PDB file of C-alpha atoms in Angstrom:
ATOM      1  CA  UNK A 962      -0.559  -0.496   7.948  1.00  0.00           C
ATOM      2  CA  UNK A 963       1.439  -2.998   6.416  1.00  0.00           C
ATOM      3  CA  UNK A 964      -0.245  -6.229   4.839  1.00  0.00           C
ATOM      4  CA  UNK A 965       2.108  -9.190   4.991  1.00  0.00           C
ATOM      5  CA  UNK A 966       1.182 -12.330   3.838  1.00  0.00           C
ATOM      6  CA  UNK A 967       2.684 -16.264   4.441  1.00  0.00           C
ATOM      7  CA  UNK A 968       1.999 -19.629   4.147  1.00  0.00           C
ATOM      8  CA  UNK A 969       2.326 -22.938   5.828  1.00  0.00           C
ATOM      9  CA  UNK A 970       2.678 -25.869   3.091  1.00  0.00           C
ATOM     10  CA  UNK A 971       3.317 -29.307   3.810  1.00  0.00           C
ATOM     11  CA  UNK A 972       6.073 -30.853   1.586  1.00  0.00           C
ATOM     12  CA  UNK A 973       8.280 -33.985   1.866  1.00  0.00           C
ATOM     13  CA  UNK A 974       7.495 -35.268   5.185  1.00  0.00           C
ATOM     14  CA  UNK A 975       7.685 -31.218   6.665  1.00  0.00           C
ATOM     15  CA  UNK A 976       7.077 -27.821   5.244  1.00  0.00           C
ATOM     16  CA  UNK A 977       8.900 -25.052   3.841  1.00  0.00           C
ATOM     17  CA  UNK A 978      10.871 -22.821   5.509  1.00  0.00           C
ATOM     18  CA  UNK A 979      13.203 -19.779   4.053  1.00  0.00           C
ATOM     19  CA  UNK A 980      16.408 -18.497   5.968  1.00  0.00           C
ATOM     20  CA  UNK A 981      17.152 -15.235   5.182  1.00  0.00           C
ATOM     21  CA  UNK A 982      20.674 -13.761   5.490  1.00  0.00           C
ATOM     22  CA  UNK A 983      20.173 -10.407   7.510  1.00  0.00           C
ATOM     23  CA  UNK A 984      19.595 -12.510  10.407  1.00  0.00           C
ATOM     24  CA  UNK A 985      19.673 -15.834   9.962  1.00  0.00           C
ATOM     25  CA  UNK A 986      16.231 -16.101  10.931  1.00  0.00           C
ATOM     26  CA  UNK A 987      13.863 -18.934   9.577  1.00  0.00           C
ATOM     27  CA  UNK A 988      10.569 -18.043   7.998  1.00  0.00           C
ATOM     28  CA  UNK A 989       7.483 -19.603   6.506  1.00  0.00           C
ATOM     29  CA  UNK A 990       7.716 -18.051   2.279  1.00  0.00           C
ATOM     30  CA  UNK A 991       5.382 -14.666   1.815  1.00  0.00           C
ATOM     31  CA  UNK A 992       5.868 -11.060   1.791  1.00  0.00           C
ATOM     32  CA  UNK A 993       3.588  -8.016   0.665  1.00  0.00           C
ATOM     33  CA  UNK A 994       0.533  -7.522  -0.293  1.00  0.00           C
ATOM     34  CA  UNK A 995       0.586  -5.519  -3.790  1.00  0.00           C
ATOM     35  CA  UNK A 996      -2.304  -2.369  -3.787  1.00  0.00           C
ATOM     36  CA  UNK A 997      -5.213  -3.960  -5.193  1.00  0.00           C
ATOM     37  CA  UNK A 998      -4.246  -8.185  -4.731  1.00  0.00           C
ATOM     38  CA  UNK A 999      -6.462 -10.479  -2.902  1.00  0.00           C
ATOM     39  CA  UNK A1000      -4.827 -11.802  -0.013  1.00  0.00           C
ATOM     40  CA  UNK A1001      -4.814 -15.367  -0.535  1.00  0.00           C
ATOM     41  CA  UNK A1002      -3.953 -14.733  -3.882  1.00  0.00           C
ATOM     42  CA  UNK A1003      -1.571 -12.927  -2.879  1.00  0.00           C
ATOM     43  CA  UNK A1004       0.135 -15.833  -0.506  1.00  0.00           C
ATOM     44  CA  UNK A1005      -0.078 -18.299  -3.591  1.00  0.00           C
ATOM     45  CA  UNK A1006       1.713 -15.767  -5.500  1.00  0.00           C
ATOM     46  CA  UNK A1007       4.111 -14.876  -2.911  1.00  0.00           C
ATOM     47  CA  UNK A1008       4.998 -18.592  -2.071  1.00  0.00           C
ATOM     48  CA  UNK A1009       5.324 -19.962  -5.871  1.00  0.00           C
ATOM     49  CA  UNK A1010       7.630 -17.164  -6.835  1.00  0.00           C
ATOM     50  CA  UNK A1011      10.258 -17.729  -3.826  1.00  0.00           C
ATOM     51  CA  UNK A1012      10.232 -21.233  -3.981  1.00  0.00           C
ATOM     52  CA  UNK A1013       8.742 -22.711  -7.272  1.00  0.00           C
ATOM     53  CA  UNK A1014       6.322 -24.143  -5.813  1.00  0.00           C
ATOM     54  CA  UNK A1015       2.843 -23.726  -6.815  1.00  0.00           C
ATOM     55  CA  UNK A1016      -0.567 -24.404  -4.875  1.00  0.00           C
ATOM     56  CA  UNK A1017      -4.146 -24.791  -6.096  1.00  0.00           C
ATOM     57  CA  UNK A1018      -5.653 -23.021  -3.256  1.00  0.00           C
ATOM     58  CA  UNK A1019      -4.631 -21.548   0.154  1.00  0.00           C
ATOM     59  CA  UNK A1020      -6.531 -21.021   3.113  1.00  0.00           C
ATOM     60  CA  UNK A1021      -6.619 -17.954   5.940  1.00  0.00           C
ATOM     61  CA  UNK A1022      -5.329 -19.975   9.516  1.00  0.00           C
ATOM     62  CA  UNK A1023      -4.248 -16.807  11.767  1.00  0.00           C
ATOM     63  CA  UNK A1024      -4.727 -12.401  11.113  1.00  0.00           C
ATOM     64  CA  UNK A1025      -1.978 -11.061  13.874  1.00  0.00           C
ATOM     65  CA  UNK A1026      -1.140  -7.426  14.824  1.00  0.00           C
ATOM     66  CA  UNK A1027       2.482  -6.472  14.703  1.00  0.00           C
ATOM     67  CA  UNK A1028       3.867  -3.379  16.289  1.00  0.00           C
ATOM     68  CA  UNK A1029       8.190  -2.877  16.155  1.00  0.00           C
ATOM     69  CA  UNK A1030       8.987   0.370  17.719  1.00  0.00           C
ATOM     70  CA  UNK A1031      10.992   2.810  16.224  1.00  0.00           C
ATOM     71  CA  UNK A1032      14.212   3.722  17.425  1.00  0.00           C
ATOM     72  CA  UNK A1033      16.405   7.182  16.645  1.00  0.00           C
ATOM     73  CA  UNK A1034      16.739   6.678  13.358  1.00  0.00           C
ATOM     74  CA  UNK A1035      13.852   4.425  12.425  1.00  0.00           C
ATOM     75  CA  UNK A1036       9.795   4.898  12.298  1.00  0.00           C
ATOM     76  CA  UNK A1037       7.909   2.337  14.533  1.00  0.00           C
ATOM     77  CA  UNK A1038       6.005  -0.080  12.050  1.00  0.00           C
ATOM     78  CA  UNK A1039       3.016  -1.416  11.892  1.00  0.00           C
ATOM     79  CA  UNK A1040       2.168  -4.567  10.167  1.00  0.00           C
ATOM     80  CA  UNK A1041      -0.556  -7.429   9.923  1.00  0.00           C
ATOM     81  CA  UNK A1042       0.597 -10.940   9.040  1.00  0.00           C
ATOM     82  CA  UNK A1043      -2.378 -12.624   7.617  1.00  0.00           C
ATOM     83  CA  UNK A1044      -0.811 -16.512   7.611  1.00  0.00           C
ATOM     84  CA  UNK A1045      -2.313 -19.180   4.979  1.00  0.00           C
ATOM     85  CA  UNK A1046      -1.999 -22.799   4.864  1.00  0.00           C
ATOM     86  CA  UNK A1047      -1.457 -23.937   1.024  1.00  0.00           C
ATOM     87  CA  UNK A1048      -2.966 -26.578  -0.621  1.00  0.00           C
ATOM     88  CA  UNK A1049      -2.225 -28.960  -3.605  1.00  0.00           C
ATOM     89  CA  UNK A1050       1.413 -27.897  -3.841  1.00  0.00           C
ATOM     90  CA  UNK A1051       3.193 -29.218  -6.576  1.00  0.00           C
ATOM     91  CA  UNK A1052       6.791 -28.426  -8.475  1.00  0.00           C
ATOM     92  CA  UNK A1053      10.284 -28.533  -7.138  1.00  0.00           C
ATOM     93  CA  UNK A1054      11.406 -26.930  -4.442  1.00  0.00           C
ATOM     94  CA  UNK A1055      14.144 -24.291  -5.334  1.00  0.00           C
ATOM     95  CA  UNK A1056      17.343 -24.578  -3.032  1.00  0.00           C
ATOM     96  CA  UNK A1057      17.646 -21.082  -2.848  1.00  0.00           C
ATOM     97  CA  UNK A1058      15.965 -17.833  -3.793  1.00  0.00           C
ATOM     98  CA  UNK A1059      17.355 -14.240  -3.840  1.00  0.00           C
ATOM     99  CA  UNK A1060      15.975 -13.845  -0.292  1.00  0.00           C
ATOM    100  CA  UNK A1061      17.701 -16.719   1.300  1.00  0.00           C
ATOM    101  CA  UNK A1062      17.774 -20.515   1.433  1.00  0.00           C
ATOM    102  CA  UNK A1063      14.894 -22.867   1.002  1.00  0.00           C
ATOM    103  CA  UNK A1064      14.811 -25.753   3.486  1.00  0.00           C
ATOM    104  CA  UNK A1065      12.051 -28.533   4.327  1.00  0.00           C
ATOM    105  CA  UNK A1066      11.646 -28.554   7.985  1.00  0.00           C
ATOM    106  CA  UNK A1067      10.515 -30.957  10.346  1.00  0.00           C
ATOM    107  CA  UNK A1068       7.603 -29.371  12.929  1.00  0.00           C
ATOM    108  CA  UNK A1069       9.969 -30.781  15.562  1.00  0.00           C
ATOM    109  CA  UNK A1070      12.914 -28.856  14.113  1.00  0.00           C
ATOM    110  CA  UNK A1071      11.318 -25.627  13.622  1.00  0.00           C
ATOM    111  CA  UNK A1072      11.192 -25.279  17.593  1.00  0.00           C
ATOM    112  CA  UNK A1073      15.240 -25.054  17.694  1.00  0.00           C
ATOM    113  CA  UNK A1074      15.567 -22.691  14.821  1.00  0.00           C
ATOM    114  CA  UNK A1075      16.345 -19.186  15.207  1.00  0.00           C
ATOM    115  CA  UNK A1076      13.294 -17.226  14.185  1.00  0.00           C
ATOM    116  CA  UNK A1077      11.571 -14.536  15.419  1.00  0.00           C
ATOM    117  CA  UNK A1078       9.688 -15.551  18.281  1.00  0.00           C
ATOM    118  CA  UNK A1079       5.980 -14.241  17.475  1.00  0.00           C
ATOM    119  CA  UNK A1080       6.360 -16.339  14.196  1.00  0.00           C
ATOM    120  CA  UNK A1081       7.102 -19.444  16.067  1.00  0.00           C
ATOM    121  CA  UNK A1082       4.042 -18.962  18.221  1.00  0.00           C
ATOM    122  CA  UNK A1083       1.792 -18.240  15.034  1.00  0.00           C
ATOM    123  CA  UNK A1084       3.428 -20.965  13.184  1.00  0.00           C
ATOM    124  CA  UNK A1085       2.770 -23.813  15.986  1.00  0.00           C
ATOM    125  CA  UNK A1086      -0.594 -22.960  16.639  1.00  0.00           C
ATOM    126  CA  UNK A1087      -1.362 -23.605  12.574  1.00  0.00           C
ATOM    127  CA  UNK A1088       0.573 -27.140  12.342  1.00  0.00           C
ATOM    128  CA  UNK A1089      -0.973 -27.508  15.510  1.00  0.00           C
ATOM    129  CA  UNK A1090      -4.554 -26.945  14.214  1.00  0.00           C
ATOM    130  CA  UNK A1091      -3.459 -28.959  10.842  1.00  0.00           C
ATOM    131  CA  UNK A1092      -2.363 -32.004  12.694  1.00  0.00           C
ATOM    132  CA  UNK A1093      -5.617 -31.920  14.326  1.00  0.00           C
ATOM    133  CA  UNK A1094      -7.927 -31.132  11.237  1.00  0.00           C
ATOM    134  CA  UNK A1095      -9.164 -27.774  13.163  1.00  0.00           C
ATOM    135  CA  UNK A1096     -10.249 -25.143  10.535  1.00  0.00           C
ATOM    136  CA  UNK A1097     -10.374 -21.979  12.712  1.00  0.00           C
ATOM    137  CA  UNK A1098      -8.409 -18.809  12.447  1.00  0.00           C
ATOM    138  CA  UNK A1099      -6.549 -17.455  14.733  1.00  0.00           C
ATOM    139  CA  UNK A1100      -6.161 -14.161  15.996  1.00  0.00           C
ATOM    140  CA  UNK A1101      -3.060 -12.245  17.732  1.00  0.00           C
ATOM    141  CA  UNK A1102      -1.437  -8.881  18.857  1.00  0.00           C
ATOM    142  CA  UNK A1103       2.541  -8.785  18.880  1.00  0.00           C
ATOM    143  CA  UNK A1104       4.557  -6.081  20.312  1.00  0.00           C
ATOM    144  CA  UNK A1105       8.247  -5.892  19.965  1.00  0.00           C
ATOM    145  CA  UNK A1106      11.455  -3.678  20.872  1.00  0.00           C
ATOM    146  CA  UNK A1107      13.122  -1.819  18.198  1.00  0.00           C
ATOM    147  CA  UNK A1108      15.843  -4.684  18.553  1.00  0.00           C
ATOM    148  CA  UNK A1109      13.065  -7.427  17.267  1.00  0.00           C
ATOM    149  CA  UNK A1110      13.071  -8.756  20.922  1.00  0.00           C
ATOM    150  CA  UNK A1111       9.212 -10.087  21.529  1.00  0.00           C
ATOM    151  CA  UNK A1112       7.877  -7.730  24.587  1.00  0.00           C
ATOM    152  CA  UNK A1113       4.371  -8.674  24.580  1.00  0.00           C
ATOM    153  CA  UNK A1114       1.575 -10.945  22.891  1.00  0.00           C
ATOM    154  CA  UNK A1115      -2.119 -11.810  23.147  1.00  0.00           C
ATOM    155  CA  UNK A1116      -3.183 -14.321  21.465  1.00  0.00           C
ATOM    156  CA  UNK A1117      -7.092 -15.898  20.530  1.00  0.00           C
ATOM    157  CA  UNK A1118      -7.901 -18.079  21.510  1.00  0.00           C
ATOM    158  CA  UNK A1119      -5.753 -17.698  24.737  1.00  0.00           C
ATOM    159  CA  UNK A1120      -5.229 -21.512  25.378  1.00  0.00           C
ATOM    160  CA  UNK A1121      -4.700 -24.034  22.330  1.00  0.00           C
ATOM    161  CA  UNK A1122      -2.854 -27.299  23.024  1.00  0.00           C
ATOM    162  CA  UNK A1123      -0.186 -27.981  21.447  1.00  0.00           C
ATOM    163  CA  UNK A1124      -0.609 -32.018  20.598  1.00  0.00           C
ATOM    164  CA  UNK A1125       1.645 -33.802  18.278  1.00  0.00           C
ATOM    165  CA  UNK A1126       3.784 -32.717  15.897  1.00  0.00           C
ATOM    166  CA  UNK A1127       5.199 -30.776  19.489  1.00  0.00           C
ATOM    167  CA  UNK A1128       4.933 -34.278  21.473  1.00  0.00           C
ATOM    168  CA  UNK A1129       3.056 -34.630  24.545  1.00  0.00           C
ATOM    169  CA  UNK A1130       1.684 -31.859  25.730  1.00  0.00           C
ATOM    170  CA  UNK A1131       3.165 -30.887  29.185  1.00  0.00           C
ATOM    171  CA  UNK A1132       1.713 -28.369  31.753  1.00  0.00           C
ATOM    172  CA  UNK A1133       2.914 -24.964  30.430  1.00  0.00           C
ATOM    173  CA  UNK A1134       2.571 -25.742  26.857  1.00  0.00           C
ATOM    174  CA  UNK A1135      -1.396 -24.693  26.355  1.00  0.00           C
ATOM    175  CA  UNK A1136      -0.941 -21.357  24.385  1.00  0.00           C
TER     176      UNK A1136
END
């Protein structure tokens, strides 16, 4: 299985986001785990080299399950996301890296953004949880078509409300 790292940082009055051209998709800056690196070193590493941004420390927020499945010509995959908030960020943000373009985003703009949808359910349960100074780490299973289209997901805890950044929370938006 695939280790995948990411991290939420808080910059200029949102956090970072990265758009990457296959398609157009927004997502928080990460990527692999190399054989033998530390996962939250490896999210520092991973976020200061595609935006130029460094952190003093990073800590775990969510571990979730991934499973695409394959299609003719493609092996289903199987990944785990383990998702970081970063801390003491400092630097300039790069406009652009060689996997797409770096944008500060507003936790009420990343709800309209085109990104895949298990990441936007992660994603809004850690602002969520940083909004409210709530430590825990959360926990999820993700299944999806071999299109990318989101067919199932369990998340723990089951029900988390969604307070600001989101606005009020409205029946139907515990998660």
């Amino acid at each position: 299985m695939q280790v995948i790292v990411n991290c939420y940082v808080p910059w200029e009055h949102g956090f970072v986001m990265l758009c990457k051209p296959r398609r157009g998709w927004w997502y928080l800056p990460g990527g692999k785990v190399e054989e033998h690196e530390l996962w939250r070193l490896a999210a520092m590493r991973e976020f200061a080299e595609e935006t130029g941004i460094t952190l003093t420390d990073a800590a775990l927020r969510g571990i979730y399950q991934v499973r695409i499945a394959g299609g003719p010509d493609e092996e289903p995959k199987h990944r785990l996301i383990a998702q970081f908030v970063g801390y003491g960020a400092s630097g300039v943000l790069l406009p652009q890296h060689r996997e797409g373009k770096l944008a500060v985003v507003r936790p009420d703009e990343m709800l309209g953004l085109p990104m895949d949808e298990g990441d936007r359910l992660m994603l809004k349960r850690t602002i969520a949880a940083e909004y409210q100074g709530d430590k825990r780490v959360f926990f999820g299973r993700f299944e999806y078509d071999v299109q990318h289209k989101l067919l199932a997901c369990e998340m723990d805890p089951a029900n988390y409300e969604f307070d600001p950044p989101f606005g009020a929370a409205q029946e139907g938006d515990a998660m």
